[in-house]
Amino acid sequence: MKKRVLVLHGPNLNLLGLREPEIYGNFKLEDIDRELNQLAGELELELRVVQTNHEGELVEAIQKAREWANVIIINPAAYTHTSVAIPDALKAVGLPAIEVHLSNVYAREEFRHRSYLAGVVRGRILGFGPDSYYLALRAAQTLLSK
Ligand code: DQA
């Protein structure tokens, strides 16, 4: 059976393309999702993608992932720096998770230097734009093949 990966995009990532293009680039979230789906096919992984602007919906998606996913890839966006509920949910479900950011948060404002997820995820990939997601999917496959 194919291994299953859940990709979670947090708040404001639905506005990629419009949003601060000097930081986030000109591509849209649909472009990333299309490439992710294509790569998942090549890697023989099953993929589900969810975008939400709400912290509680991210928590619920993580809780539900228990019944479906083998790995979670998550870009919690601004909630990275504020949320305790999201790392708590990841700890509760116990699935391996990979944290992703498009930008290098350490080259930006100081409040972005703290991630509440950093201690509960398997690893973190950041600063490579959309490639951060594709690298994360490859990392997920490596994790799952072990
Ligand atoms: C982000 C970085 C966060 O600091 C920011 O709030 C985002 C996007 C990134 O992908 O670079 O919304 O997670």
Short mmCIF file of N, CA, C and O in Angstrom, two decimals, residues 5 7 9 16 26-49 73 102 128-138:
data_model
loop_
_atom_site.label_atom_id
_atom_site.label_comp_id
_atom_site.label_asym_id
_atom_site.label_seq_id
_atom_site.Cartn_x
_atom_site.Cartn_y
_atom_site.Cartn_z
N VAL A 5 0.95 10.97 2.96
CA VAL A 5 1.54 12.21 3.48
C VAL A 5 0.47 13.31 3.47
O VAL A 5 -0.19 13.54 2.45
N VAL A 7 -0.09 17.28 3.81
CA VAL A 7 0.59 18.60 3.76
C VAL A 7 -0.38 19.64 4.31
O VAL A 7 -1.51 19.76 3.83
N HIS A 9 -0.90 23.69 5.00
CA HIS A 9 -0.46 25.07 4.78
C HIS A 9 -1.25 25.97 5.74
O HIS A 9 -2.49 25.94 5.73
N LEU A 16 -0.27 33.49 -1.63
CA LEU A 16 1.02 33.48 -2.34
C LEU A 16 0.80 33.96 -3.77
O LEU A 16 -0.18 33.59 -4.42
N ASN A 26 6.63 34.91 -6.79
CA ASN A 26 5.45 35.18 -7.62
C ASN A 26 4.57 33.96 -7.86
O ASN A 26 3.52 34.07 -8.46
N PHE A 27 5.02 32.82 -7.40
CA PHE A 27 4.23 31.60 -7.63
C PHE A 27 3.05 31.58 -6.67
O PHE A 27 3.05 32.24 -5.63
N LYS A 28 2.05 30.78 -7.06
CA LYS A 28 0.83 30.66 -6.24
C LYS A 28 0.84 29.33 -5.48
O LYS A 28 1.56 28.40 -5.87
N LEU A 29 -0.03 29.25 -4.49
CA LEU A 29 -0.11 28.00 -3.72
C LEU A 29 -0.52 26.84 -4.63
O LEU A 29 -0.01 25.72 -4.47
N GLU A 30 -1.41 27.12 -5.60
CA GLU A 30 -1.82 26.04 -6.53
C GLU A 30 -0.61 25.49 -7.29
O GLU A 30 -0.58 24.31 -7.64
N ASP A 31 0.37 26.37 -7.62
CA ASP A 31 1.56 25.91 -8.34
C ASP A 31 2.34 24.91 -7.47
O ASP A 31 2.79 23.87 -7.95
N ILE A 32 2.50 25.27 -6.19
CA ILE A 32 3.21 24.38 -5.26
C ILE A 32 2.45 23.05 -5.14
O ILE A 32 3.04 21.97 -5.23
N ASP A 33 1.13 23.15 -4.98
CA ASP A 33 0.34 21.93 -4.78
C ASP A 33 0.39 21.03 -6.02
O ASP A 33 0.44 19.80 -5.91
N ARG A 34 0.39 21.67 -7.21
CA ARG A 34 0.46 20.87 -8.44
C ARG A 34 1.78 20.11 -8.50
O ARG A 34 1.81 18.91 -8.76
N GLU A 35 2.87 20.82 -8.23
CA GLU A 35 4.20 20.18 -8.26
C GLU A 35 4.30 19.09 -7.19
O GLU A 35 4.91 18.05 -7.40
N LEU A 36 3.72 19.38 -6.01
CA LEU A 36 3.76 18.38 -4.94
C LEU A 36 3.04 17.11 -5.36
O LEU A 36 3.51 16.00 -5.11
N ASN A 37 1.88 17.30 -6.02
CA ASN A 37 1.12 16.12 -6.47
C ASN A 37 1.89 15.33 -7.50
O ASN A 37 1.89 14.10 -7.48
N GLN A 38 2.56 16.05 -8.40
CA GLN A 38 3.35 15.36 -9.42
C GLN A 38 4.50 14.57 -8.79
O GLN A 38 4.72 13.41 -9.10
N LEU A 39 5.20 15.23 -7.85
CA LEU A 39 6.32 14.56 -7.19
C LEU A 39 5.84 13.37 -6.35
O LEU A 39 6.48 12.32 -6.34
N ALA A 40 4.69 13.53 -5.70
CA ALA A 40 4.14 12.43 -4.91
C ALA A 40 3.89 11.22 -5.81
O ALA A 40 4.18 10.08 -5.42
N GLY A 41 3.40 11.48 -7.03
CA GLY A 41 3.19 10.39 -7.99
C GLY A 41 4.50 9.69 -8.30
O GLY A 41 4.58 8.46 -8.27
N GLU A 42 5.54 10.49 -8.56
CA GLU A 42 6.86 9.90 -8.89
C GLU A 42 7.41 9.10 -7.72
O GLU A 42 8.05 8.07 -7.90
N LEU A 43 7.16 9.59 -6.50
CA LEU A 43 7.71 8.92 -5.31
C LEU A 43 6.80 7.82 -4.79
O LEU A 43 7.07 7.19 -3.78
N GLU A 44 5.67 7.63 -5.49
CA GLU A 44 4.67 6.62 -5.11
C GLU A 44 4.14 6.85 -3.70
O GLU A 44 4.06 5.92 -2.88
N LEU A 45 3.81 8.10 -3.45
CA LEU A 45 3.20 8.46 -2.17
C LEU A 45 1.79 8.97 -2.43
O LEU A 45 1.52 9.55 -3.49
N GLU A 46 0.90 8.73 -1.46
CA GLU A 46 -0.43 9.33 -1.55
C GLU A 46 -0.39 10.66 -0.81
O GLU A 46 0.22 10.74 0.27
N LEU A 47 -1.04 11.68 -1.37
CA LEU A 47 -0.91 13.03 -0.82
C LEU A 47 -2.28 13.63 -0.56
O LEU A 47 -3.19 13.50 -1.38
N ARG A 48 -2.40 14.30 0.58
CA ARG A 48 -3.56 15.17 0.81
C ARG A 48 -3.01 16.52 1.22
O ARG A 48 -2.04 16.58 1.99
N VAL A 49 -3.66 17.59 0.73
CA VAL A 49 -3.19 18.95 1.03
C VAL A 49 -4.35 19.76 1.61
O VAL A 49 -5.46 19.72 1.08
N ILE A 73 3.62 17.02 6.76
CA ILE A 73 4.48 18.15 6.39
C ILE A 73 3.68 19.40 6.70
O ILE A 73 2.54 19.54 6.24
N LEU A 102 8.97 28.74 3.48
CA LEU A 102 9.47 29.22 2.20
C LEU A 102 10.69 30.11 2.42
O LEU A 102 11.71 29.98 1.73
N PHE A 128 14.22 27.79 1.04
CA PHE A 128 14.40 27.39 -0.36
C PHE A 128 13.18 27.70 -1.23
O PHE A 128 13.04 27.14 -2.31
N GLY A 129 12.29 28.58 -0.73
CA GLY A 129 11.08 28.86 -1.50
C GLY A 129 10.27 27.58 -1.65
O GLY A 129 10.29 26.71 -0.76
N PRO A 130 9.56 27.42 -2.78
CA PRO A 130 8.74 26.22 -2.97
C PRO A 130 9.54 24.93 -2.84
O PRO A 130 9.00 23.89 -2.45
N ASP A 131 10.84 24.99 -3.16
CA ASP A 131 11.66 23.77 -3.03
C ASP A 131 11.70 23.26 -1.60
O ASP A 131 11.93 22.07 -1.39
N SER A 132 11.45 24.13 -0.62
CA SER A 132 11.39 23.64 0.77
C SER A 132 10.34 22.52 0.88
O SER A 132 10.56 21.52 1.55
N TYR A 133 9.20 22.72 0.19
CA TYR A 133 8.15 21.69 0.24
C TYR A 133 8.58 20.41 -0.48
O TYR A 133 8.30 19.31 -0.04
N TYR A 134 9.23 20.58 -1.64
CA TYR A 134 9.58 19.39 -2.43
C TYR A 134 10.67 18.59 -1.71
O TYR A 134 10.65 17.35 -1.71
N LEU A 135 11.60 19.33 -1.09
CA LEU A 135 12.64 18.65 -0.30
C LEU A 135 12.00 17.93 0.88
O LEU A 135 12.42 16.82 1.23
N ALA A 136 10.98 18.54 1.47
CA ALA A 136 10.30 17.91 2.60
C ALA A 136 9.60 16.62 2.16
O ALA A 136 9.60 15.62 2.89
N LEU A 137 9.03 16.65 0.95
CA LEU A 137 8.35 15.44 0.48
C LEU A 137 9.38 14.32 0.25
O LEU A 137 9.13 13.15 0.57
N ARG A 138 10.53 14.69 -0.27
CA ARG A 138 11.59 13.69 -0.45
C ARG A 138 12.08 13.18 0.91
O ARG A 138 12.34 11.99 1.09
#
